[in-house]
PDB file of C-alpha atoms in Angstrom:
ATOM      1  CA  UNK A 275    -171.094  -6.163 103.377  1.00  0.00           C
ATOM      2  CA  UNK A 276    -170.806  -8.814 106.312  1.00  0.00           C
ATOM      3  CA  UNK A 277    -173.223 -11.458 105.575  1.00  0.00           C
ATOM      4  CA  UNK A 278    -175.585 -12.406 108.795  1.00  0.00           C
ATOM      5  CA  UNK A 279    -175.339 -14.451 111.427  1.00  0.00           C
ATOM      6  CA  UNK A 280    -177.320 -17.207 111.578  1.00  0.00           C
ATOM      7  CA  UNK A 281    -178.226 -17.233 115.977  1.00  0.00           C
ATOM      8  CA  UNK A 282    -178.264 -15.456 118.452  1.00  0.00           C
ATOM      9  CA  UNK A 283    -175.566 -17.589 120.533  1.00  0.00           C
ATOM     10  CA  UNK A 284    -173.536 -17.316 117.351  1.00  0.00           C
ATOM     11  CA  UNK A 285    -173.737 -13.208 116.998  1.00  0.00           C
ATOM     12  CA  UNK A 286    -172.408 -13.367 120.679  1.00  0.00           C
ATOM     13  CA  UNK A 287    -169.551 -16.157 120.338  1.00  0.00           C
ATOM     14  CA  UNK A 288    -168.526 -13.973 117.132  1.00  0.00           C
ATOM     15  CA  UNK A 289    -168.586 -10.926 119.271  1.00  0.00           C
ATOM     16  CA  UNK A 290    -166.644 -12.656 122.341  1.00  0.00           C
ATOM     17  CA  UNK A 291    -163.418 -12.786 121.435  1.00  0.00           C
ATOM     18  CA  UNK A 292    -162.130 -14.606 124.477  1.00  0.00           C
ATOM     19  CA  UNK A 293    -163.931 -17.843 123.113  1.00  0.00           C
ATOM     20  CA  UNK A 294    -161.144 -17.203 121.067  1.00  0.00           C
ATOM     21  CA  UNK A 295    -158.210 -17.755 121.466  1.00  0.00           C
ATOM     22  CA  UNK A 296    -156.114 -21.259 121.312  1.00  0.00           C
ATOM     23  CA  UNK A 297    -153.810 -19.412 124.416  1.00  0.00           C
ATOM     24  CA  UNK A 298    -156.489 -20.446 127.570  1.00  0.00           C
ATOM     25  CA  UNK A 299    -159.124 -22.815 128.201  1.00  0.00           C
ATOM     26  CA  UNK A 300    -161.375 -20.467 129.950  1.00  0.00           C
ATOM     27  CA  UNK A 301    -162.349 -17.260 128.248  1.00  0.00           C
ATOM     28  CA  UNK A 302    -162.184 -15.836 131.175  1.00  0.00           C
ATOM     29  CA  UNK A 303    -158.078 -16.169 132.087  1.00  0.00           C
ATOM     30  CA  UNK A 304    -157.343 -14.820 128.866  1.00  0.00           C
ATOM     31  CA  UNK A 305    -159.211 -11.815 129.640  1.00  0.00           C
ATOM     32  CA  UNK A 306    -157.402 -11.505 132.703  1.00  0.00           C
ATOM     33  CA  UNK A 307    -154.013 -12.182 131.386  1.00  0.00           C
ATOM     34  CA  UNK A 308    -154.738  -9.828 128.797  1.00  0.00           C
ATOM     35  CA  UNK A 309    -155.470  -6.946 131.731  1.00  0.00           C
ATOM     36  CA  UNK A 310    -152.519  -7.904 133.157  1.00  0.00           C
ATOM     37  CA  UNK A 311    -150.134  -8.063 130.630  1.00  0.00           C
ATOM     38  CA  UNK A 312    -151.475  -4.117 129.366  1.00  0.00           C
ATOM     39  CA  UNK A 313    -151.431  -2.784 133.106  1.00  0.00           C
ATOM     40  CA  UNK A 314    -148.026  -4.718 133.648  1.00  0.00           C
ATOM     41  CA  UNK A 315    -146.206  -2.908 129.934  1.00  0.00           C
ATOM     42  CA  UNK A 316    -148.050   0.572 131.315  1.00  0.00           C
ATOM     43  CA  UNK A 317    -146.172   0.144 134.055  1.00  0.00           C
ATOM     44  CA  UNK A 318    -143.245   0.069 133.343  1.00  0.00           C
ATOM     45  CA  UNK A 319    -143.897   2.986 130.506  1.00  0.00           C
ATOM     46  CA  UNK A 320    -144.806   5.173 133.743  1.00  0.00           C
ATOM     47  CA  UNK A 321    -141.588   4.107 135.431  1.00  0.00           C
ATOM     48  CA  UNK A 322    -139.108   4.805 133.344  1.00  0.00           C
ATOM     49  CA  UNK A 323    -140.466   6.875 130.075  1.00  0.00           C
ATOM     50  CA  UNK A 324    -141.183  10.822 129.732  1.00  0.00           C
ATOM     51  CA  UNK A 325    -144.218  11.421 130.853  1.00  0.00           C
ATOM     52  CA  UNK A 326    -146.830  13.590 131.056  1.00  0.00           C
ATOM     53  CA  UNK A 327    -150.081  12.732 132.778  1.00  0.00           C
ATOM     54  CA  UNK A 328    -153.324  12.922 132.807  1.00  0.00           C
ATOM     55  CA  UNK A 329    -153.330  16.406 130.452  1.00  0.00           C
ATOM     56  CA  UNK A 330    -157.304  17.682 130.176  1.00  0.00           C
ATOM     57  CA  UNK A 331    -158.737  18.159 126.374  1.00  0.00           C
ATOM     58  CA  UNK A 332    -161.859  18.478 127.941  1.00  0.00           C
ATOM     59  CA  UNK A 333    -164.447  18.450 131.393  1.00  0.00           C
ATOM     60  CA  UNK A 334    -163.295  15.436 133.196  1.00  0.00           C
ATOM     61  CA  UNK A 335    -161.555  12.852 130.767  1.00  0.00           C
ATOM     62  CA  UNK A 336    -157.587  13.628 129.820  1.00  0.00           C
ATOM     63  CA  UNK A 337    -154.802  11.914 127.916  1.00  0.00           C
ATOM     64  CA  UNK A 338    -152.053  11.000 128.982  1.00  0.00           C
ATOM     65  CA  UNK A 339    -148.007  11.326 126.323  1.00  0.00           C
ATOM     66  CA  UNK A 340    -144.425  10.257 126.457  1.00  0.00           C
ATOM     67  CA  UNK A 341    -141.743  11.936 125.283  1.00  0.00           C
ATOM     68  CA  UNK A 342    -138.816  10.837 123.341  1.00  0.00           C
ATOM     69  CA  UNK A 343    -135.376  11.665 124.745  1.00  0.00           C
ATOM     70  CA  UNK A 344    -134.206  15.054 123.408  1.00  0.00           C
ATOM     71  CA  UNK A 345    -132.160  15.088 120.352  1.00  0.00           C
ATOM     72  CA  UNK A 346    -133.306  11.873 119.399  1.00  0.00           C
ATOM     73  CA  UNK A 347    -137.294  13.155 117.929  1.00  0.00           C
ATOM     74  CA  UNK A 348    -138.841  12.373 114.549  1.00  0.00           C
ATOM     75  CA  UNK A 349    -141.429  14.746 114.935  1.00  0.00           C
ATOM     76  CA  UNK A 350    -143.985  11.420 114.678  1.00  0.00           C
ATOM     77  CA  UNK A 351    -146.855  11.853 117.147  1.00  0.00           C
ATOM     78  CA  UNK A 352    -148.784   8.074 117.617  1.00  0.00           C
ATOM     79  CA  UNK A 353    -152.935   8.334 119.600  1.00  0.00           C
ATOM     80  CA  UNK A 354    -153.565   5.387 120.612  1.00  0.00           C
ATOM     81  CA  UNK A 355    -157.339   4.589 121.823  1.00  0.00           C
ATOM     82  CA  UNK A 356    -157.790   2.054 122.932  1.00  0.00           C
ATOM     83  CA  UNK A 357    -160.686  -1.630 123.025  1.00  0.00           C
ATOM     84  CA  UNK A 358    -162.778  -3.094 125.640  1.00  0.00           C
ATOM     85  CA  UNK A 359    -166.188  -3.602 123.458  1.00  0.00           C
ATOM     86  CA  UNK A 360    -166.922   0.600 123.885  1.00  0.00           C
ATOM     87  CA  UNK A 361    -167.415  -0.052 127.842  1.00  0.00           C
ATOM     88  CA  UNK A 362    -164.426  -1.544 129.073  1.00  0.00           C
ATOM     89  CA  UNK A 363    -160.316  -0.934 129.947  1.00  0.00           C
ATOM     90  CA  UNK A 364    -159.225   2.065 130.646  1.00  0.00           C
ATOM     91  CA  UNK A 365    -156.560   4.685 128.714  1.00  0.00           C
ATOM     92  CA  UNK A 366    -154.551   3.328 132.576  1.00  0.00           C
ATOM     93  CA  UNK A 367    -153.568   0.665 130.669  1.00  0.00           C
ATOM     94  CA  UNK A 368    -152.748   1.865 127.398  1.00  0.00           C
ATOM     95  CA  UNK A 369    -148.966   2.681 126.907  1.00  0.00           C
ATOM     96  CA  UNK A 370    -148.186  -0.929 127.287  1.00  0.00           C
ATOM     97  CA  UNK A 371    -147.157   0.419 123.218  1.00  0.00           C
ATOM     98  CA  UNK A 372    -145.052   4.136 124.483  1.00  0.00           C
ATOM     99  CA  UNK A 373    -141.776   1.800 124.836  1.00  0.00           C
ATOM    100  CA  UNK A 374    -141.810   0.881 121.766  1.00  0.00           C
ATOM    101  CA  UNK A 375    -142.595   4.343 119.992  1.00  0.00           C
ATOM    102  CA  UNK A 376    -140.602   6.837 122.338  1.00  0.00           C
ATOM    103  CA  UNK A 377    -137.216   4.018 121.148  1.00  0.00           C
ATOM    104  CA  UNK A 378    -138.300   4.677 117.230  1.00  0.00           C
ATOM    105  CA  UNK A 379    -138.441   8.483 118.302  1.00  0.00           C
ATOM    106  CA  UNK A 380    -141.818   8.997 117.594  1.00  0.00           C
ATOM    107  CA  UNK A 381    -144.202  10.830 120.705  1.00  0.00           C
ATOM    108  CA  UNK A 382    -146.633   8.497 121.957  1.00  0.00           C
ATOM    109  CA  UNK A 383    -150.415   9.227 123.781  1.00  0.00           C
ATOM    110  CA  UNK A 384    -153.111   6.974 124.968  1.00  0.00           C
ATOM    111  CA  UNK A 385    -156.913   8.603 125.165  1.00  0.00           C
ATOM    112  CA  UNK A 386    -159.438   8.580 128.713  1.00  0.00           C
ATOM    113  CA  UNK A 387    -163.218   8.823 126.658  1.00  0.00           C
ATOM    114  CA  UNK A 388    -166.339   8.126 128.869  1.00  0.00           C
ATOM    115  CA  UNK A 389    -167.648   4.335 128.602  1.00  0.00           C
ATOM    116  CA  UNK A 390    -170.577   3.009 128.042  1.00  0.00           C
ATOM    117  CA  UNK A 391    -173.606   2.926 129.475  1.00  0.00           C
ATOM    118  CA  UNK A 392    -172.550   6.410 131.012  1.00  0.00           C
ATOM    119  CA  UNK A 393    -172.158   7.631 127.120  1.00  0.00           C
ATOM    120  CA  UNK A 394    -173.558   6.994 123.422  1.00  0.00           C
ATOM    121  CA  UNK A 395    -171.421   5.909 120.245  1.00  0.00           C
ATOM    122  CA  UNK A 396    -172.056   9.847 119.349  1.00  0.00           C
ATOM    123  CA  UNK A 397    -170.629  10.339 122.341  1.00  0.00           C
ATOM    124  CA  UNK A 398    -167.483   8.554 122.479  1.00  0.00           C
ATOM    125  CA  UNK A 399    -166.377   9.288 118.759  1.00  0.00           C
ATOM    126  CA  UNK A 400    -166.854  12.957 119.153  1.00  0.00           C
ATOM    127  CA  UNK A 401    -164.499  12.623 122.697  1.00  0.00           C
ATOM    128  CA  UNK A 402    -162.244  11.111 121.150  1.00  0.00           C
ATOM    129  CA  UNK A 403    -161.961  12.752 117.974  1.00  0.00           C
ATOM    130  CA  UNK A 404    -161.524  16.118 120.302  1.00  0.00           C
ATOM    131  CA  UNK A 405    -158.611  13.814 122.655  1.00  0.00           C
ATOM    132  CA  UNK A 406    -156.212  13.554 118.850  1.00  0.00           C
ATOM    133  CA  UNK A 407    -157.046  16.950 118.024  1.00  0.00           C
ATOM    134  CA  UNK A 408    -156.063  17.949 121.497  1.00  0.00           C
ATOM    135  CA  UNK A 409    -153.160  16.336 121.581  1.00  0.00           C
ATOM    136  CA  UNK A 410    -151.713  17.002 117.817  1.00  0.00           C
ATOM    137  CA  UNK A 411    -152.577  21.002 118.765  1.00  0.00           C
ATOM    138  CA  UNK A 412    -149.973  20.478 121.884  1.00  0.00           C
ATOM    139  CA  UNK A 413    -147.842  19.348 119.217  1.00  0.00           C
ATOM    140  CA  UNK A 414    -148.117  20.905 116.827  1.00  0.00           C
ATOM    141  CA  UNK A 415    -144.003  19.594 114.819  1.00  0.00           C
ATOM    142  CA  UNK A 416    -145.381  16.385 114.326  1.00  0.00           C
ATOM    143  CA  UNK A 417    -146.860  14.651 112.095  1.00  0.00           C
ATOM    144  CA  UNK A 418    -149.746  12.811 113.173  1.00  0.00           C
ATOM    145  CA  UNK A 419    -150.894   9.141 113.630  1.00  0.00           C
ATOM    146  CA  UNK A 420    -154.142   7.175 114.812  1.00  0.00           C
ATOM    147  CA  UNK A 421    -154.065   3.368 116.217  1.00  0.00           C
ATOM    148  CA  UNK A 422    -156.441   1.313 118.433  1.00  0.00           C
ATOM    149  CA  UNK A 423    -157.094  -1.945 119.363  1.00  0.00           C
ATOM    150  CA  UNK A 424    -160.788  -3.829 118.917  1.00  0.00           C
ATOM    151  CA  UNK A 425    -163.286  -1.414 119.704  1.00  0.00           C
ATOM    152  CA  UNK A 426    -160.664   0.921 119.481  1.00  0.00           C
ATOM    153  CA  UNK A 427    -159.660   0.366 116.405  1.00  0.00           C
ATOM    154  CA  UNK A 428    -163.049   0.733 115.678  1.00  0.00           C
ATOM    155  CA  UNK A 429    -163.008   4.621 117.050  1.00  0.00           C
ATOM    156  CA  UNK A 430    -159.396   5.280 115.492  1.00  0.00           C
ATOM    157  CA  UNK A 431    -161.196   4.643 112.151  1.00  0.00           C
ATOM    158  CA  UNK A 432    -163.923   6.673 112.114  1.00  0.00           C
ATOM    159  CA  UNK A 433    -161.272  10.360 113.209  1.00  0.00           C
ATOM    160  CA  UNK A 434    -159.286   9.066 110.706  1.00  0.00           C
ATOM    161  CA  UNK A 435    -163.460   9.771 108.714  1.00  0.00           C
ATOM    162  CA  UNK A 436    -164.144  12.925 110.499  1.00  0.00           C
ATOM    163  CA  UNK A 437    -162.798  16.157 108.707  1.00  0.00           C
ATOM    164  CA  UNK A 438    -159.342  16.581 110.254  1.00  0.00           C
ATOM    165  CA  UNK A 439    -158.267  18.602 108.007  1.00  0.00           C
ATOM    166  CA  UNK A 440    -160.486  22.070 108.838  1.00  0.00           C
ATOM    167  CA  UNK A 441    -159.361  20.962 112.457  1.00  0.00           C
ATOM    168  CA  UNK A 442    -155.770  21.462 111.316  1.00  0.00           C
ATOM    169  CA  UNK A 443    -154.769  18.645 111.572  1.00  0.00           C
ATOM    170  CA  UNK A 444    -151.501  17.146 109.964  1.00  0.00           C
ATOM    171  CA  UNK A 445    -153.082  13.251 110.004  1.00  0.00           C
ATOM    172  CA  UNK A 446    -150.404  10.453 108.169  1.00  0.00           C
ATOM    173  CA  UNK A 447    -151.491   7.831 108.718  1.00  0.00           C
ATOM    174  CA  UNK A 448    -153.347   4.161 110.877  1.00  0.00           C
ATOM    175  CA  UNK A 449    -152.814   1.083 112.599  1.00  0.00           C
ATOM    176  CA  UNK A 450    -155.957  -0.677 112.947  1.00  0.00           C
ATOM    177  CA  UNK A 451    -156.061  -2.916 115.074  1.00  0.00           C
ATOM    178  CA  UNK A 452    -158.493  -6.579 115.095  1.00  0.00           C
ATOM    179  CA  UNK A 453    -161.463  -4.542 115.045  1.00  0.00           C
ATOM    180  CA  UNK A 454    -165.730  -4.033 113.928  1.00  0.00           C
ATOM    181  CA  UNK A 455    -166.004  -1.927 110.952  1.00  0.00           C
ATOM    182  CA  UNK A 456    -170.074  -2.011 110.313  1.00  0.00           C
ATOM    183  CA  UNK A 457    -171.885  -2.331 114.149  1.00  0.00           C
ATOM    184  CA  UNK A 458    -175.130  -3.482 113.097  1.00  0.00           C
ATOM    185  CA  UNK A 459    -173.688  -7.113 114.737  1.00  0.00           C
ATOM    186  CA  UNK A 460    -172.509  -4.945 117.880  1.00  0.00           C
ATOM    187  CA  UNK A 461    -176.089  -3.695 118.087  1.00  0.00           C
ATOM    188  CA  UNK A 462    -177.260  -7.221 117.279  1.00  0.00           C
ATOM    189  CA  UNK A 463    -175.244  -8.818 120.603  1.00  0.00           C
ATOM    190  CA  UNK A 464    -174.484  -9.109 123.956  1.00  0.00           C
ATOM    191  CA  UNK A 465    -172.502  -5.895 123.902  1.00  0.00           C
ATOM    192  CA  UNK A 466    -175.887  -3.605 123.239  1.00  0.00           C
ATOM    193  CA  UNK A 467    -177.495  -4.114 126.481  1.00  0.00           C
ATOM    194  CA  UNK A 468    -174.832  -0.553 127.918  1.00  0.00           C
ATOM    195  CA  UNK A 469    -174.061   0.877 124.345  1.00  0.00           C
ATOM    196  CA  UNK A 470    -178.104   1.110 123.242  1.00  0.00           C
ATOM    197  CA  UNK A 471    -177.140   1.251 119.534  1.00  0.00           C
ATOM    198  CA  UNK A 472    -179.727   2.901 116.960  1.00  0.00           C
ATOM    199  CA  UNK A 473    -179.838   1.774 113.118  1.00  0.00           C
ATOM    200  CA  UNK A 474    -179.468   5.236 112.320  1.00  0.00           C
ATOM    201  CA  UNK A 475    -175.834   5.302 114.648  1.00  0.00           C
ATOM    202  CA  UNK A 476    -175.131   2.053 112.908  1.00  0.00           C
ATOM    203  CA  UNK A 477    -175.190   4.076 109.507  1.00  0.00           C
ATOM    204  CA  UNK A 478    -173.140   7.166 110.982  1.00  0.00           C
ATOM    205  CA  UNK A 479    -170.659   5.593 113.055  1.00  0.00           C
ATOM    206  CA  UNK A 480    -169.847   2.588 110.814  1.00  0.00           C
ATOM    207  CA  UNK A 481    -166.726   3.326 109.188  1.00  0.00           C
ATOM    208  CA  UNK A 482    -167.127   0.291 105.966  1.00  0.00           C
ATOM    209  CA  UNK A 483    -170.623   1.926 105.449  1.00  0.00           C
ATOM    210  CA  UNK A 484    -169.059   5.041 105.490  1.00  0.00           C
ATOM    211  CA  UNK A 485    -166.900   4.526 102.197  1.00  0.00           C
ATOM    212  CA  UNK A 486    -169.124   1.856 100.845  1.00  0.00           C
ATOM    213  CA  UNK A 487    -172.132   4.889 100.469  1.00  0.00           C
ATOM    214  CA  UNK A 488    -169.607   8.850 100.967  1.00  0.00           C
ATOM    215  CA  UNK A 489    -166.768   9.810  99.086  1.00  0.00           C
ATOM    216  CA  UNK A 490    -163.201  10.091 100.658  1.00  0.00           C
ATOM    217  CA  UNK A 491    -162.389  13.523 100.927  1.00  0.00           C
ATOM    218  CA  UNK A 492    -158.809  14.149  99.094  1.00  0.00           C
ATOM    219  CA  UNK A 493    -157.707  14.123 102.344  1.00  0.00           C
ATOM    220  CA  UNK A 494    -158.339  11.127 103.739  1.00  0.00           C
ATOM    221  CA  UNK A 495    -156.906   9.326  99.801  1.00  0.00           C
ATOM    222  CA  UNK A 496    -153.585  10.728 101.232  1.00  0.00           C
ATOM    223  CA  UNK A 497    -153.187   8.849 104.336  1.00  0.00           C
ATOM    224  CA  UNK A 498    -151.436   5.407 105.440  1.00  0.00           C
ATOM    225  CA  UNK A 499    -153.489   3.031 105.959  1.00  0.00           C
ATOM    226  CA  UNK A 500    -152.355  -0.309 107.990  1.00  0.00           C
ATOM    227  CA  UNK A 501    -154.870  -2.940 109.325  1.00  0.00           C
ATOM    228  CA  UNK A 502    -154.252  -5.756 111.350  1.00  0.00           C
ATOM    229  CA  UNK A 503    -156.044  -8.261 112.418  1.00  0.00           C
ATOM    230  CA  UNK A 504    -154.908 -12.121 114.066  1.00  0.00           C
ATOM    231  CA  UNK A 505    -155.473 -15.588 112.677  1.00  0.00           C
ATOM    232  CA  UNK A 506    -158.035 -16.537 116.491  1.00  0.00           C
ATOM    233  CA  UNK A 507    -159.103 -13.378 115.595  1.00  0.00           C
ATOM    234  CA  UNK A 508    -163.231 -14.344 115.455  1.00  0.00           C
ATOM    235  CA  UNK A 509    -164.321 -15.357 111.796  1.00  0.00           C
ATOM    236  CA  UNK A 510    -166.485 -11.842 112.062  1.00  0.00           C
ATOM    237  CA  UNK A 511    -163.434 -10.070 113.072  1.00  0.00           C
ATOM    238  CA  UNK A 512    -161.413 -10.661 110.180  1.00  0.00           C
ATOM    239  CA  UNK A 513    -164.326 -10.284 107.988  1.00  0.00           C
ATOM    240  CA  UNK A 514    -165.214  -7.761 108.973  1.00  0.00           C
ATOM    241  CA  UNK A 515    -161.417  -5.779 108.700  1.00  0.00           C
ATOM    242  CA  UNK A 516    -160.894  -7.256 105.161  1.00  0.00           C
ATOM    243  CA  UNK A 517    -164.312  -5.904 104.507  1.00  0.00           C
ATOM    244  CA  UNK A 518    -162.960  -2.370 105.818  1.00  0.00           C
ATOM    245  CA  UNK A 519    -159.917  -2.656 103.751  1.00  0.00           C
ATOM    246  CA  UNK A 520    -161.635  -3.759 100.723  1.00  0.00           C
ATOM    247  CA  UNK A 521    -163.974  -0.747 101.810  1.00  0.00           C
ATOM    248  CA  UNK A 522    -160.710   1.472 101.420  1.00  0.00           C
ATOM    249  CA  UNK A 523    -159.109   0.488  98.380  1.00  0.00           C
ATOM    250  CA  UNK A 524    -162.139   0.908  96.685  1.00  0.00           C
ATOM    251  CA  UNK A 525    -162.304   4.577  97.906  1.00  0.00           C
ATOM    252  CA  UNK A 526    -159.272   5.618  97.101  1.00  0.00           C
ATOM    253  CA  UNK A 527    -157.500   5.363  99.825  1.00  0.00           C
ATOM    254  CA  UNK A 528    -154.699   3.228  98.346  1.00  0.00           C
ATOM    255  CA  UNK A 529    -152.182   2.792 100.318  1.00  0.00           C
ATOM    256  CA  UNK A 530    -153.862   0.784 102.532  1.00  0.00           C
ATOM    257  CA  UNK A 531    -152.557  -2.627 103.334  1.00  0.00           C
ATOM    258  CA  UNK A 532    -153.440  -5.684 104.652  1.00  0.00           C
ATOM    259  CA  UNK A 533    -151.950  -7.986 107.847  1.00  0.00           C
ATOM    260  CA  UNK A 534    -152.746 -11.597 108.809  1.00  0.00           C
ATOM    261  CA  UNK A 535    -150.005 -12.128 111.715  1.00  0.00           C
ATOM    262  CA  UNK A 536    -150.217 -15.813 112.376  1.00  0.00           C
ATOM    263  CA  UNK A 537    -150.388 -17.339 115.522  1.00  0.00           C
ATOM    264  CA  UNK A 538    -152.171 -14.946 116.877  1.00  0.00           C
ATOM    265  CA  UNK A 539    -155.452 -14.219 118.739  1.00  0.00           C
ATOM    266  CA  UNK A 540    -157.430 -11.225 118.725  1.00  0.00           C
ATOM    267  CA  UNK A 541    -155.720 -10.470 123.076  1.00  0.00           C
ATOM    268  CA  UNK A 542    -151.629 -10.769 121.607  1.00  0.00           C
ATOM    269  CA  UNK A 543    -151.658  -8.986 118.268  1.00  0.00           C
ATOM    270  CA  UNK A 544    -151.681  -6.021 120.400  1.00  0.00           C
ATOM    271  CA  UNK A 545    -149.455  -7.277 122.853  1.00  0.00           C
ATOM    272  CA  UNK A 546    -147.434  -7.485 121.344  1.00  0.00           C
ATOM    273  CA  UNK A 547    -147.052  -3.159 120.599  1.00  0.00           C
ATOM    274  CA  UNK A 548    -145.027  -3.094 122.981  1.00  0.00           C
ATOM    275  CA  UNK A 549    -142.831  -5.356 121.558  1.00  0.00           C
ATOM    276  CA  UNK A 550    -140.145  -3.597 118.623  1.00  0.00           C
ATOM    277  CA  UNK A 551    -139.022  -6.051 116.318  1.00  0.00           C
ATOM    278  CA  UNK A 552    -143.457  -7.260 116.905  1.00  0.00           C
ATOM    279  CA  UNK A 553    -143.043  -7.778 112.355  1.00  0.00           C
ATOM    280  CA  UNK A 554    -146.968  -5.681 111.903  1.00  0.00           C
ATOM    281  CA  UNK A 555    -145.248  -2.979 114.228  1.00  0.00           C
ATOM    282  CA  UNK A 556    -141.772  -2.899 111.727  1.00  0.00           C
ATOM    283  CA  UNK A 557    -144.131  -2.940 109.197  1.00  0.00           C
ATOM    284  CA  UNK A 558    -145.728  -0.137 110.101  1.00  0.00           C
ATOM    285  CA  UNK A 559    -142.788   1.792 111.008  1.00  0.00           C
ATOM    286  CA  UNK A 560    -141.307   1.169 107.565  1.00  0.00           C
ATOM    287  CA  UNK A 561    -144.259   2.453 106.171  1.00  0.00           C
ATOM    288  CA  UNK A 562    -144.390   5.713 107.624  1.00  0.00           C
ATOM    289  CA  UNK A 563    -140.036   6.294 107.362  1.00  0.00           C
ATOM    290  CA  UNK A 564    -140.658   6.125 104.106  1.00  0.00           C
ATOM    291  CA  UNK A 565    -143.014   9.470 102.911  1.00  0.00           C
TER     292      UNK A 565
END
């Protein structure tokens, strides 16, 4: 488990990836550029691709689904969960990877969930699990994969650790980018003003702690798990990714792959999912084709 950080200032710095990007001197500019990039890619996907938008999966919450051209379907479904410290960003900014997946013959879906402080972590995790189940049942011919970035990677990992087989899901793999997998540091940082995490919720919703303290289901051991992080991620994010990978391997998820992406920061490590030649995406596709 990650070592404790030394001061409140350092905890907050570690939980502020915009302060670590070498591309911009101003953290606000880093975030503005990221949002602009996601918006541009998502708008292009909505304009060019076969989209089914704002499909309700529970009261007030929806998913967007993007389909490959007829005759090119591979019966694979990727469900993507956005980041934003569980309190920012949106489904509207989450279709930027769709082109790469559709070009590969995959169906792609983006999830909406209630943001903190309007929802706590219990509700957010439950909503994301319901959303993945809903999209999977809507596409019963597809093997299911989950992905997410930052807070979304945490939520995708929680879906992975849910009782998905009992829900009838044919879950096959996960692609997790620059995530947080132990929430204790989140409970201690500025973000907890909105999240109000308790010690009990940290234990319940920390994927690394779950794998270290609970037996991993036989179903979970069959998954292919790709854990990606960036050279210029905060040290705490890099450490958590490596700790989660070790916990997954120790728990019996033997098809666990870890990638440290050189030259990337917390934001462009996921923005590049819109590029079909992005090495972590190519590695993921190649691994999923070997099933």
